[in-house]
């Protein structure tokens, strides 16, 4: 028994000695500690080992109060020499977008992995910790346009028209698709373009489309807005120029780009002009009498009186039919435009998606239209009361954005089924719903 205790003690001592020979640590650094609101901060996290890593780095979900985080968890391996000693290194990084001014803190990270001690080859579990980092966030400059603020390294704007602008007529609906591209920011941070109202047409807007164009190194985004012009007057009209501006944090100045003004030539519509012709015809068919010939004219017109009455009735009916058709056409166009801006339309569109990437984008478009309070516009918020939905959405995110996800074939049909069951709760009238701007992002 004494021999067994001695051997056990010796093994424990040897293990402790080996554990003490593990030379490993982790660091976190930022590219800047002072930014303006919505300016991205790159946080690089690196783990070092004097031997090697036998397990990949593992860490929990990260949250920063007052900021939105975009994770780039693809690790990059390298060899570095520190004070003449060789270390194996694994690096990944986050991009943090603060949306409130003041002080924010990138918290301490606990990285779990397995590392062999020096002189051994068997990995031992270790936890490496980084230090918290404080970042100062300043408000937008005083000369920034109130309510409009975009921080980007570059931005561009373009548009497409559904019809030729010199071949239009009254009653046509011409669509204008405006695409705003921004480098170094999220698509949801891009403001809606300032499209001015016009006197010659009614303008209807559709739900904006946000496209994430990030790559493995940077965050980029696109915002697509569609405007439908219902032309109501004939003539030659001008749509004013459109301007976007952004703040370049590296050059510390505003930049601008413009779309030129456009001239529309709108011809009269024969179908609409016919209404005026019918009015003139009805007026011309009214008999004109004087006092001397009234009785004679009345006697002579008796055989034709019933035909004139029938013709008048027919013209009135034709006028009413044309007027009703025009009214119905406008109503159908208006209802269609209202429908494509509704929550139901985007939910139905979500249900039609089969591709995982497009399905995630469709869910976000639907969530945006729910107009939830800040802090409620995320997968986590809409699945807070449904654990099965929460697990399914996490699995979906991992299958799309994590290169190490085990399951790349997420059951989208199961997520659709859970969303159908919970949709009534999301769309019901409660304290979680109000009108918010697209910049009201949630931190959690």
CSV table of C-alpha atoms in Angstrom, one decimal:
chain,number,residue,atom,x,y,z
A,1,UNK,CA,0.0,0.0,0.0
A,2,UNK,CA,2.8,2.4,0.9
A,3,UNK,CA,4.5,1.5,-2.4
A,4,UNK,CA,1.3,2.4,-4.3
A,5,UNK,CA,1.0,5.7,-2.6
A,6,UNK,CA,4.6,6.6,-3.3
A,7,UNK,CA,4.2,5.8,-7.0
A,8,UNK,CA,1.0,7.8,-7.2
A,9,UNK,CA,2.7,10.8,-5.5
A,10,UNK,CA,5.6,10.6,-7.9
A,11,UNK,CA,3.3,10.6,-10.9
A,12,UNK,CA,1.4,13.7,-9.6
A,13,UNK,CA,4.7,15.5,-9.1
A,14,UNK,CA,6.0,14.6,-12.6
A,15,UNK,CA,2.6,15.9,-14.0
A,16,UNK,CA,2.9,19.2,-12.1
A,17,UNK,CA,6.4,19.6,-13.3
A,18,UNK,CA,5.3,19.1,-16.9
A,19,UNK,CA,2.4,21.5,-16.4
A,20,UNK,CA,4.9,24.1,-15.2
A,21,UNK,CA,6.8,23.7,-18.4
A,22,UNK,CA,3.9,24.9,-20.5
A,23,UNK,CA,4.9,28.3,-21.9
A,24,UNK,CA,1.8,29.8,-23.5
A,25,UNK,CA,-0.1,33.1,-23.4
A,26,UNK,CA,-2.6,35.2,-25.3
A,27,UNK,CA,-2.8,38.8,-26.3
A,28,UNK,CA,-5.5,41.2,-27.7
A,29,UNK,CA,-4.7,44.4,-29.5
A,30,UNK,CA,-6.6,47.1,-31.4
A,31,UNK,CA,-5.7,49.2,-34.4
A,32,UNK,CA,-6.9,52.3,-32.6
A,33,UNK,CA,-8.2,53.3,-29.2
A,34,UNK,CA,-10.0,56.4,-30.2
A,35,UNK,CA,-12.7,56.4,-32.9
A,36,UNK,CA,-15.9,58.3,-33.9
A,37,UNK,CA,-19.3,56.6,-33.6
A,38,UNK,CA,-19.7,53.7,-36.1
A,39,UNK,CA,-16.0,53.7,-37.0
A,40,UNK,CA,-14.8,50.1,-37.1
A,41,UNK,CA,-12.2,49.0,-34.6
A,42,UNK,CA,-10.1,45.9,-35.6
A,43,UNK,CA,-9.4,43.7,-32.5
A,44,UNK,CA,-6.7,41.1,-33.2
A,45,UNK,CA,-6.5,38.1,-30.8
A,46,UNK,CA,-3.4,35.9,-30.8
A,47,UNK,CA,-2.5,32.8,-28.8
A,48,UNK,CA,1.2,31.8,-28.4
A,49,UNK,CA,2.8,28.4,-27.5
A,50,UNK,CA,6.4,27.5,-27.2
A,51,UNK,CA,5.5,24.0,-28.5
A,52,UNK,CA,2.4,23.6,-30.6
A,53,UNK,CA,-1.4,23.4,-30.3
A,54,UNK,CA,-3.0,20.0,-30.3
A,55,UNK,CA,-6.6,21.3,-30.2
A,56,UNK,CA,-8.1,24.3,-32.0
A,57,UNK,CA,-8.9,27.5,-29.9
A,58,UNK,CA,-12.3,27.4,-28.3
A,59,UNK,CA,-14.1,30.5,-26.9
A,60,UNK,CA,-17.6,31.6,-26.1
A,61,UNK,CA,-19.8,34.3,-27.7
A,62,UNK,CA,-18.5,37.8,-27.3
A,63,UNK,CA,-20.7,40.8,-26.5
A,64,UNK,CA,-19.7,44.4,-26.1
A,65,UNK,CA,-22.2,46.9,-24.6
A,66,UNK,CA,-22.8,49.8,-27.0
A,67,UNK,CA,-21.3,48.1,-30.0
A,68,UNK,CA,-22.0,45.7,-32.8
A,69,UNK,CA,-19.4,42.9,-33.4
A,70,UNK,CA,-18.5,41.2,-36.6
A,71,UNK,CA,-16.4,38.1,-36.0
A,72,UNK,CA,-13.8,36.7,-38.3
A,73,UNK,CA,-12.9,33.5,-36.5
A,74,UNK,CA,-10.9,31.9,-39.3
A,75,UNK,CA,-7.5,31.4,-37.6
A,76,UNK,CA,-4.2,32.1,-39.2
A,77,UNK,CA,-1.1,30.2,-38.0
A,78,UNK,CA,2.4,31.6,-38.0
A,79,UNK,CA,5.8,31.2,-36.3
A,80,UNK,CA,7.2,34.2,-34.3
A,81,UNK,CA,10.3,34.8,-32.2
A,82,UNK,CA,9.9,36.7,-28.9
A,83,UNK,CA,13.1,37.6,-27.0
A,84,UNK,CA,14.9,35.0,-29.2
A,85,UNK,CA,12.5,32.2,-28.3
A,86,UNK,CA,10.4,30.4,-31.0
A,87,UNK,CA,6.6,30.4,-30.6
A,88,UNK,CA,3.8,28.9,-32.6
A,89,UNK,CA,0.9,31.4,-33.0
A,90,UNK,CA,-2.8,31.3,-33.9
A,91,UNK,CA,-4.5,34.6,-34.7
A,92,UNK,CA,-8.1,35.6,-35.4
A,93,UNK,CA,-9.9,39.0,-35.2
A,94,UNK,CA,-13.1,40.9,-34.6
A,95,UNK,CA,-14.4,44.1,-36.1
A,96,UNK,CA,-16.2,46.2,-33.5
A,97,UNK,CA,-18.7,48.9,-34.6
A,98,UNK,CA,-19.6,51.2,-31.7
A,99,UNK,CA,-22.9,53.0,-32.0
A,100,UNK,CA,-22.9,55.0,-28.8
A,101,UNK,CA,-20.4,57.6,-27.8
A,102,UNK,CA,-18.4,57.4,-24.6
A,103,UNK,CA,-16.2,54.6,-23.3
A,104,UNK,CA,-16.7,51.0,-24.4
A,105,UNK,CA,-14.7,47.9,-23.3
A,106,UNK,CA,-13.6,45.0,-25.3
A,107,UNK,CA,-13.7,42.3,-22.5
A,108,UNK,CA,-11.2,39.7,-21.4
A,109,UNK,CA,-11.3,36.6,-23.5
A,110,UNK,CA,-10.8,33.1,-22.2
A,111,UNK,CA,-9.3,30.8,-24.9
A,112,UNK,CA,-9.5,27.1,-24.2
A,113,UNK,CA,-7.1,24.8,-26.0
A,114,UNK,CA,-4.6,21.9,-25.5
A,115,UNK,CA,-0.8,22.4,-25.5
A,116,UNK,CA,2.0,19.9,-24.8
A,117,UNK,CA,4.6,21.0,-22.2
A,118,UNK,CA,8.1,21.6,-23.3
A,119,UNK,CA,9.9,18.2,-23.6
A,120,UNK,CA,6.6,16.3,-24.1
A,121,UNK,CA,4.2,15.6,-27.0
A,122,UNK,CA,0.9,15.0,-25.2
A,123,UNK,CA,-1.4,18.0,-25.1
A,124,UNK,CA,-2.7,19.3,-21.8
A,125,UNK,CA,-5.9,21.4,-21.5
A,126,UNK,CA,-5.1,25.1,-20.7
A,127,UNK,CA,-7.0,28.3,-20.6
A,128,UNK,CA,-5.3,31.4,-22.0
A,129,UNK,CA,-6.7,34.9,-21.1
A,130,UNK,CA,-6.4,38.2,-22.7
A,131,UNK,CA,-6.7,41.6,-21.1
A,132,UNK,CA,-9.7,43.9,-21.5
A,133,UNK,CA,-9.2,46.9,-23.7
A,134,UNK,CA,-10.9,50.3,-23.4
A,135,UNK,CA,-11.9,52.3,-26.4
A,136,UNK,CA,-13.0,55.9,-26.5
A,137,UNK,CA,-15.9,56.7,-28.9
A,138,UNK,CA,-16.4,60.3,-29.9
A,139,UNK,CA,-19.7,61.7,-31.4
A,140,UNK,CA,-20.0,62.6,-35.0
A,141,UNK,CA,-18.3,65.9,-36.0
A,142,UNK,CA,-20.3,69.1,-35.6
A,143,UNK,CA,-20.5,69.6,-39.4
A,144,UNK,CA,-22.1,66.2,-39.9
A,145,UNK,CA,-25.6,66.3,-41.4
A,146,UNK,CA,-28.2,65.7,-38.6
A,147,UNK,CA,-29.7,62.2,-38.8
A,148,UNK,CA,-27.4,61.1,-41.6
A,149,UNK,CA,-24.0,59.6,-40.8
A,150,UNK,CA,-21.9,57.0,-42.7
A,151,UNK,CA,-18.3,56.0,-41.8
A,152,UNK,CA,-16.5,54.3,-44.7
A,153,UNK,CA,-13.2,54.2,-46.5
A,154,UNK,CA,-15.1,54.6,-49.8
A,155,UNK,CA,-18.7,54.8,-51.0
A,156,UNK,CA,-20.4,54.7,-54.4
A,157,UNK,CA,-23.9,55.1,-55.7
A,158,UNK,CA,-25.6,54.0,-58.9
A,159,UNK,CA,-29.1,53.5,-60.2
A,160,UNK,CA,-31.1,51.6,-62.8
A,161,UNK,CA,-34.4,52.6,-64.5
A,162,UNK,CA,-36.9,50.0,-65.6
A,163,UNK,CA,-38.1,52.0,-68.7
A,164,UNK,CA,-36.5,54.4,-71.1
A,165,UNK,CA,-37.0,57.9,-69.8
A,166,UNK,CA,-37.8,59.5,-73.2
A,167,UNK,CA,-40.5,57.0,-74.0
A,168,UNK,CA,-43.0,57.3,-71.2
A,169,UNK,CA,-46.7,58.1,-71.0
A,170,UNK,CA,-49.2,59.2,-68.4
A,171,UNK,CA,-50.2,56.2,-66.3
A,172,UNK,CA,-46.8,54.4,-66.6
A,173,UNK,CA,-45.0,53.1,-63.5
A,174,UNK,CA,-41.2,53.5,-63.9
A,175,UNK,CA,-39.0,51.9,-61.2
A,176,UNK,CA,-35.7,53.3,-60.1
A,177,UNK,CA,-33.3,51.0,-58.3
A,178,UNK,CA,-30.6,52.9,-56.3
A,179,UNK,CA,-27.6,50.9,-55.1
A,180,UNK,CA,-25.3,52.4,-52.4
A,181,UNK,CA,-22.0,50.5,-51.8
A,182,UNK,CA,-19.8,51.2,-48.8
A,183,UNK,CA,-16.4,49.8,-48.0
A,184,UNK,CA,-15.4,49.1,-44.4
A,185,UNK,CA,-18.9,49.2,-42.8
A,186,UNK,CA,-22.0,47.1,-42.4
A,187,UNK,CA,-24.9,47.3,-44.9
A,188,UNK,CA,-27.4,48.3,-42.2
A,189,UNK,CA,-25.3,51.4,-41.4
A,190,UNK,CA,-25.9,52.8,-44.9
A,191,UNK,CA,-28.6,55.5,-44.9
A,192,UNK,CA,-31.5,55.7,-47.2
A,193,UNK,CA,-30.8,58.0,-50.2
A,194,UNK,CA,-32.5,61.4,-50.2
A,195,UNK,CA,-34.9,61.0,-53.1
A,196,UNK,CA,-37.0,64.2,-53.5
A,197,UNK,CA,-40.7,64.2,-54.0
A,198,UNK,CA,-42.0,65.5,-57.4
A,199,UNK,CA,-45.2,67.2,-58.5
A,200,UNK,CA,-45.8,65.1,-61.7
A,201,UNK,CA,-45.9,61.6,-60.1
A,202,UNK,CA,-46.6,59.7,-56.9
A,203,UNK,CA,-43.7,57.8,-55.5
A,204,UNK,CA,-43.9,54.4,-53.8
A,205,UNK,CA,-41.0,52.8,-51.9
A,206,UNK,CA,-40.2,49.1,-51.4
A,207,UNK,CA,-38.5,47.4,-48.5
A,208,UNK,CA,-34.7,48.1,-48.8
A,209,UNK,CA,-32.4,45.1,-49.4
A,210,UNK,CA,-29.2,44.8,-47.4
A,211,UNK,CA,-26.4,42.7,-48.8
A,212,UNK,CA,-23.3,41.7,-46.8
A,213,UNK,CA,-20.2,41.8,-49.2
A,214,UNK,CA,-17.6,41.0,-46.5
A,215,UNK,CA,-14.6,38.8,-47.3
A,216,UNK,CA,-12.1,37.1,-45.0
A,217,UNK,CA,-10.3,40.4,-44.4
A,218,UNK,CA,-12.8,43.3,-44.4
A,219,UNK,CA,-16.5,44.3,-43.9
A,220,UNK,CA,-18.3,45.8,-46.9
A,221,UNK,CA,-22.0,46.3,-47.6
A,222,UNK,CA,-24.6,47.2,-50.2
A,223,UNK,CA,-28.0,48.8,-49.7
A,224,UNK,CA,-30.6,48.6,-52.5
A,225,UNK,CA,-33.6,50.9,-52.5
A,226,UNK,CA,-36.4,50.7,-55.1
A,227,UNK,CA,-38.7,53.7,-55.9
A,228,UNK,CA,-41.7,53.4,-58.2
A,229,UNK,CA,-42.9,56.6,-59.9
A,230,UNK,CA,-46.6,56.6,-61.0
A,231,UNK,CA,-46.7,59.2,-63.7
A,232,UNK,CA,-49.8,61.5,-63.5
A,233,UNK,CA,-49.0,64.4,-65.8
A,234,UNK,CA,-47.7,64.8,-69.4
A,235,UNK,CA,-44.8,67.0,-70.2
A,236,UNK,CA,-41.0,67.2,-69.7
A,237,UNK,CA,-39.9,67.0,-66.1
A,238,UNK,CA,-36.6,66.8,-64.1
A,239,UNK,CA,-35.8,64.5,-61.3
A,240,UNK,CA,-33.2,66.3,-59.2
A,241,UNK,CA,-29.7,65.1,-58.6
A,242,UNK,CA,-29.0,62.8,-55.7
A,243,UNK,CA,-26.0,63.1,-53.4
A,244,UNK,CA,-24.4,60.8,-50.8
A,245,UNK,CA,-21.7,61.7,-48.3
A,246,UNK,CA,-19.5,59.8,-45.9
A,247,UNK,CA,-16.8,60.3,-43.4
A,248,UNK,CA,-13.4,58.8,-44.1
A,249,UNK,CA,-11.9,58.1,-40.6
A,250,UNK,CA,-8.4,57.7,-42.0
A,251,UNK,CA,-8.4,61.0,-43.9
A,252,UNK,CA,-10.5,62.7,-41.2
A,253,UNK,CA,-12.8,64.5,-43.7
A,254,UNK,CA,-16.1,64.2,-45.6
A,255,UNK,CA,-16.4,62.9,-49.2
A,256,UNK,CA,-19.3,63.2,-51.6
A,257,UNK,CA,-20.6,61.5,-54.7
A,258,UNK,CA,-23.6,62.4,-56.9
A,259,UNK,CA,-26.1,60.9,-59.3
A,260,UNK,CA,-26.9,63.4,-62.0
A,261,UNK,CA,-30.4,64.9,-62.6
A,262,UNK,CA,-32.6,63.0,-65.1
A,263,UNK,CA,-35.1,64.4,-67.6
A,264,UNK,CA,-38.3,62.5,-68.2
A,265,UNK,CA,-40.4,63.0,-71.3
A,266,UNK,CA,-44.0,62.0,-70.5
A,267,UNK,CA,-46.5,61.7,-73.4
A,268,UNK,CA,-50.2,61.9,-73.0
A,269,UNK,CA,-51.9,58.5,-72.7
A,270,UNK,CA,-54.6,57.9,-75.4
A,271,UNK,CA,-56.6,55.8,-72.9
A,272,UNK,CA,-56.8,58.7,-70.4
A,273,UNK,CA,-57.3,61.4,-73.1
A,274,UNK,CA,-60.4,59.5,-74.3
A,275,UNK,CA,-62.2,60.4,-71.1
A,276,UNK,CA,-62.0,64.1,-72.1
A,277,UNK,CA,-63.3,63.2,-75.6
A,278,UNK,CA,-66.2,61.4,-74.1
A,279,UNK,CA,-67.1,64.4,-72.0
A,280,UNK,CA,-67.0,66.6,-75.1
A,281,UNK,CA,-69.2,64.2,-77.0
A,282,UNK,CA,-71.8,64.2,-74.3
A,283,UNK,CA,-71.8,68.0,-74.2
A,284,UNK,CA,-72.1,68.1,-78.1
A,285,UNK,CA,-75.1,65.8,-78.1
A,286,UNK,CA,-77.2,68.1,-75.9
A,287,UNK,CA,-79.9,69.8,-78.2
A,288,UNK,CA,-79.9,73.6,-78.5
A,289,UNK,CA,-83.3,75.2,-78.9
A,290,UNK,CA,-84.7,78.8,-79.1
A,291,UNK,CA,-88.2,80.0,-78.1
A,292,UNK,CA,-89.6,80.3,-81.7
A,293,UNK,CA,-88.7,76.8,-82.9
A,294,UNK,CA,-89.0,74.8,-79.7
A,295,UNK,CA,-92.4,73.3,-80.5
A,296,UNK,CA,-91.5,72.4,-84.1
A,297,UNK,CA,-88.2,70.9,-83.1
A,298,UNK,CA,-89.8,68.9,-80.4
A,299,UNK,CA,-92.4,67.5,-82.9
A,300,UNK,CA,-89.8,66.7,-85.6
A,301,UNK,CA,-87.5,65.0,-83.1
A,302,UNK,CA,-90.0,62.5,-81.6
A,303,UNK,CA,-89.1,59.6,-84.0
A,304,UNK,CA,-85.4,60.0,-83.1
A,305,UNK,CA,-85.8,60.8,-79.4
A,306,UNK,CA,-85.4,57.2,-78.1
A,307,UNK,CA,-82.3,56.7,-80.3
A,308,UNK,CA,-80.6,59.8,-78.8
A,309,UNK,CA,-81.5,58.7,-75.3
A,310,UNK,CA,-80.1,55.3,-76.0
A,311,UNK,CA,-76.9,56.8,-77.4
A,312,UNK,CA,-76.5,59.1,-74.4
A,313,UNK,CA,-77.0,56.1,-72.0
A,314,UNK,CA,-74.4,54.1,-73.9
A,315,UNK,CA,-71.8,56.9,-73.8
A,316,UNK,CA,-72.4,57.3,-70.1
A,317,UNK,CA,-71.9,53.6,-69.5
A,318,UNK,CA,-68.8,53.6,-71.6
A,319,UNK,CA,-67.4,56.6,-69.7
A,320,UNK,CA,-68.1,54.8,-66.4
A,321,UNK,CA,-66.5,51.6,-67.6
A,322,UNK,CA,-63.3,53.4,-68.6
A,323,UNK,CA,-63.2,55.5,-65.5
A,324,UNK,CA,-63.6,52.3,-63.3
A,325,UNK,CA,-60.9,50.5,-65.2
A,326,UNK,CA,-58.4,53.4,-64.7
A,327,UNK,CA,-59.4,53.5,-61.0
A,328,UNK,CA,-58.9,49.7,-60.6
A,329,UNK,CA,-55.6,49.9,-62.4
A,330,UNK,CA,-54.2,52.5,-60.0
A,331,UNK,CA,-55.7,50.7,-57.0
A,332,UNK,CA,-54.0,47.4,-58.1
A,333,UNK,CA,-50.7,49.1,-58.5
A,334,UNK,CA,-50.9,50.8,-55.1
A,335,UNK,CA,-52.0,47.6,-53.4
A,336,UNK,CA,-49.2,45.7,-55.0
A,337,UNK,CA,-46.6,48.3,-53.9
A,338,UNK,CA,-48.1,48.3,-50.3
A,339,UNK,CA,-48.0,44.5,-50.3
A,340,UNK,CA,-44.3,44.3,-51.3
A,341,UNK,CA,-43.6,46.6,-48.3
A,342,UNK,CA,-45.5,44.5,-45.8
A,343,UNK,CA,-44.2,42.1,-43.2
A,344,UNK,CA,-46.4,39.3,-44.8
A,345,UNK,CA,-44.6,39.7,-48.2
A,346,UNK,CA,-41.1,39.3,-46.7
A,347,UNK,CA,-42.2,36.4,-44.5
A,348,UNK,CA,-43.6,34.6,-47.6
A,349,UNK,CA,-40.4,35.4,-49.5
A,350,UNK,CA,-38.5,33.9,-46.6
A,351,UNK,CA,-40.5,30.7,-46.8
A,352,UNK,CA,-39.6,30.3,-50.5
A,353,UNK,CA,-35.8,30.4,-49.9
A,354,UNK,CA,-33.9,27.1,-50.1
A,355,UNK,CA,-30.3,28.3,-50.3
A,356,UNK,CA,-28.8,28.8,-46.8
A,357,UNK,CA,-27.2,32.1,-47.5
A,358,UNK,CA,-30.3,33.6,-49.1
A,359,UNK,CA,-32.4,32.2,-46.3
A,360,UNK,CA,-30.4,34.0,-43.6
A,361,UNK,CA,-30.6,37.3,-45.6
A,362,UNK,CA,-34.4,36.7,-46.0
A,363,UNK,CA,-34.8,36.3,-42.2
A,364,UNK,CA,-32.9,39.5,-41.5
A,365,UNK,CA,-35.1,41.4,-44.1
A,366,UNK,CA,-38.2,40.0,-42.4
A,367,UNK,CA,-36.9,40.9,-38.9
A,368,UNK,CA,-36.1,44.5,-40.1
A,369,UNK,CA,-39.7,44.9,-41.2
A,370,UNK,CA,-41.1,43.9,-37.8
A,371,UNK,CA,-39.8,47.2,-36.5
A,372,UNK,CA,-38.8,45.8,-33.2
A,373,UNK,CA,-37.2,47.8,-30.4
A,374,UNK,CA,-33.4,48.0,-30.3
A,375,UNK,CA,-32.1,44.8,-28.8
A,376,UNK,CA,-34.8,42.7,-30.5
A,377,UNK,CA,-33.6,42.7,-34.1
A,378,UNK,CA,-31.5,39.5,-33.9
A,379,UNK,CA,-31.8,35.8,-34.2
A,380,UNK,CA,-31.3,35.6,-30.5
A,381,UNK,CA,-34.2,37.9,-29.8
A,382,UNK,CA,-36.8,36.2,-32.0
A,383,UNK,CA,-35.9,32.8,-30.6
A,384,UNK,CA,-35.7,33.8,-27.0
A,385,UNK,CA,-38.9,31.9,-26.1
A,386,UNK,CA,-38.3,28.9,-28.3
A,387,UNK,CA,-35.2,26.8,-27.5
A,388,UNK,CA,-35.6,24.6,-30.5
A,389,UNK,CA,-35.7,27.6,-32.8
A,390,UNK,CA,-32.7,29.1,-31.1
A,391,UNK,CA,-30.7,25.9,-31.5
A,392,UNK,CA,-31.7,25.6,-35.2
A,393,UNK,CA,-30.7,29.3,-35.9
A,394,UNK,CA,-27.4,28.8,-34.2
A,395,UNK,CA,-26.8,25.7,-36.3
A,396,UNK,CA,-27.7,27.6,-39.4
A,397,UNK,CA,-25.3,30.4,-38.7
A,398,UNK,CA,-22.5,28.0,-38.0
A,399,UNK,CA,-23.1,26.1,-41.1
A,400,UNK,CA,-22.8,29.2,-43.2
A,401,UNK,CA,-20.2,31.3,-41.5
A,402,UNK,CA,-18.0,28.8,-39.6
A,403,UNK,CA,-15.5,26.8,-41.7
A,404,UNK,CA,-15.4,24.2,-38.8
A,405,UNK,CA,-19.1,23.6,-38.6
A,406,UNK,CA,-19.9,19.8,-38.3
A,407,UNK,CA,-23.2,20.0,-40.0
A,408,UNK,CA,-23.2,21.8,-43.4
A,409,UNK,CA,-26.8,20.6,-44.3
A,410,UNK,CA,-29.0,22.6,-42.0
A,411,UNK,CA,-32.7,21.5,-41.9
A,412,UNK,CA,-34.2,24.8,-43.3
A,413,UNK,CA,-37.7,23.3,-43.3
A,414,UNK,CA,-37.5,22.8,-39.6
A,415,UNK,CA,-36.6,26.5,-39.0
A,416,UNK,CA,-39.5,27.6,-41.3
A,417,UNK,CA,-41.9,25.5,-39.3
A,418,UNK,CA,-40.8,27.0,-36.0
A,419,UNK,CA,-41.0,30.5,-37.5
A,420,UNK,CA,-44.6,29.9,-38.7
A,421,UNK,CA,-45.5,28.8,-35.2
A,422,UNK,CA,-44.0,31.8,-33.5
A,423,UNK,CA,-44.9,34.5,-36.1
A,424,UNK,CA,-48.1,35.6,-34.4
A,425,UNK,CA,-46.1,36.5,-31.3
A,426,UNK,CA,-43.7,38.6,-33.4
A,427,UNK,CA,-46.4,40.5,-35.2
A,428,UNK,CA,-48.8,41.0,-32.3
A,429,UNK,CA,-49.2,44.5,-30.9
A,430,UNK,CA,-47.1,44.7,-27.8
A,431,UNK,CA,-44.4,46.9,-26.1
A,432,UNK,CA,-41.7,45.3,-28.2
A,433,UNK,CA,-42.9,47.0,-31.4
A,434,UNK,CA,-42.4,50.6,-32.5
A,435,UNK,CA,-41.0,52.5,-35.4
A,436,UNK,CA,-37.2,52.6,-35.3
A,437,UNK,CA,-34.4,53.6,-37.7
A,438,UNK,CA,-32.3,51.0,-39.4
A,439,UNK,CA,-29.3,52.3,-37.4
A,440,UNK,CA,-30.9,51.1,-34.2
A,441,UNK,CA,-28.8,48.0,-34.0
A,442,UNK,CA,-28.7,45.8,-30.9
A,443,UNK,CA,-25.7,44.9,-29.0
A,444,UNK,CA,-26.9,41.6,-27.7
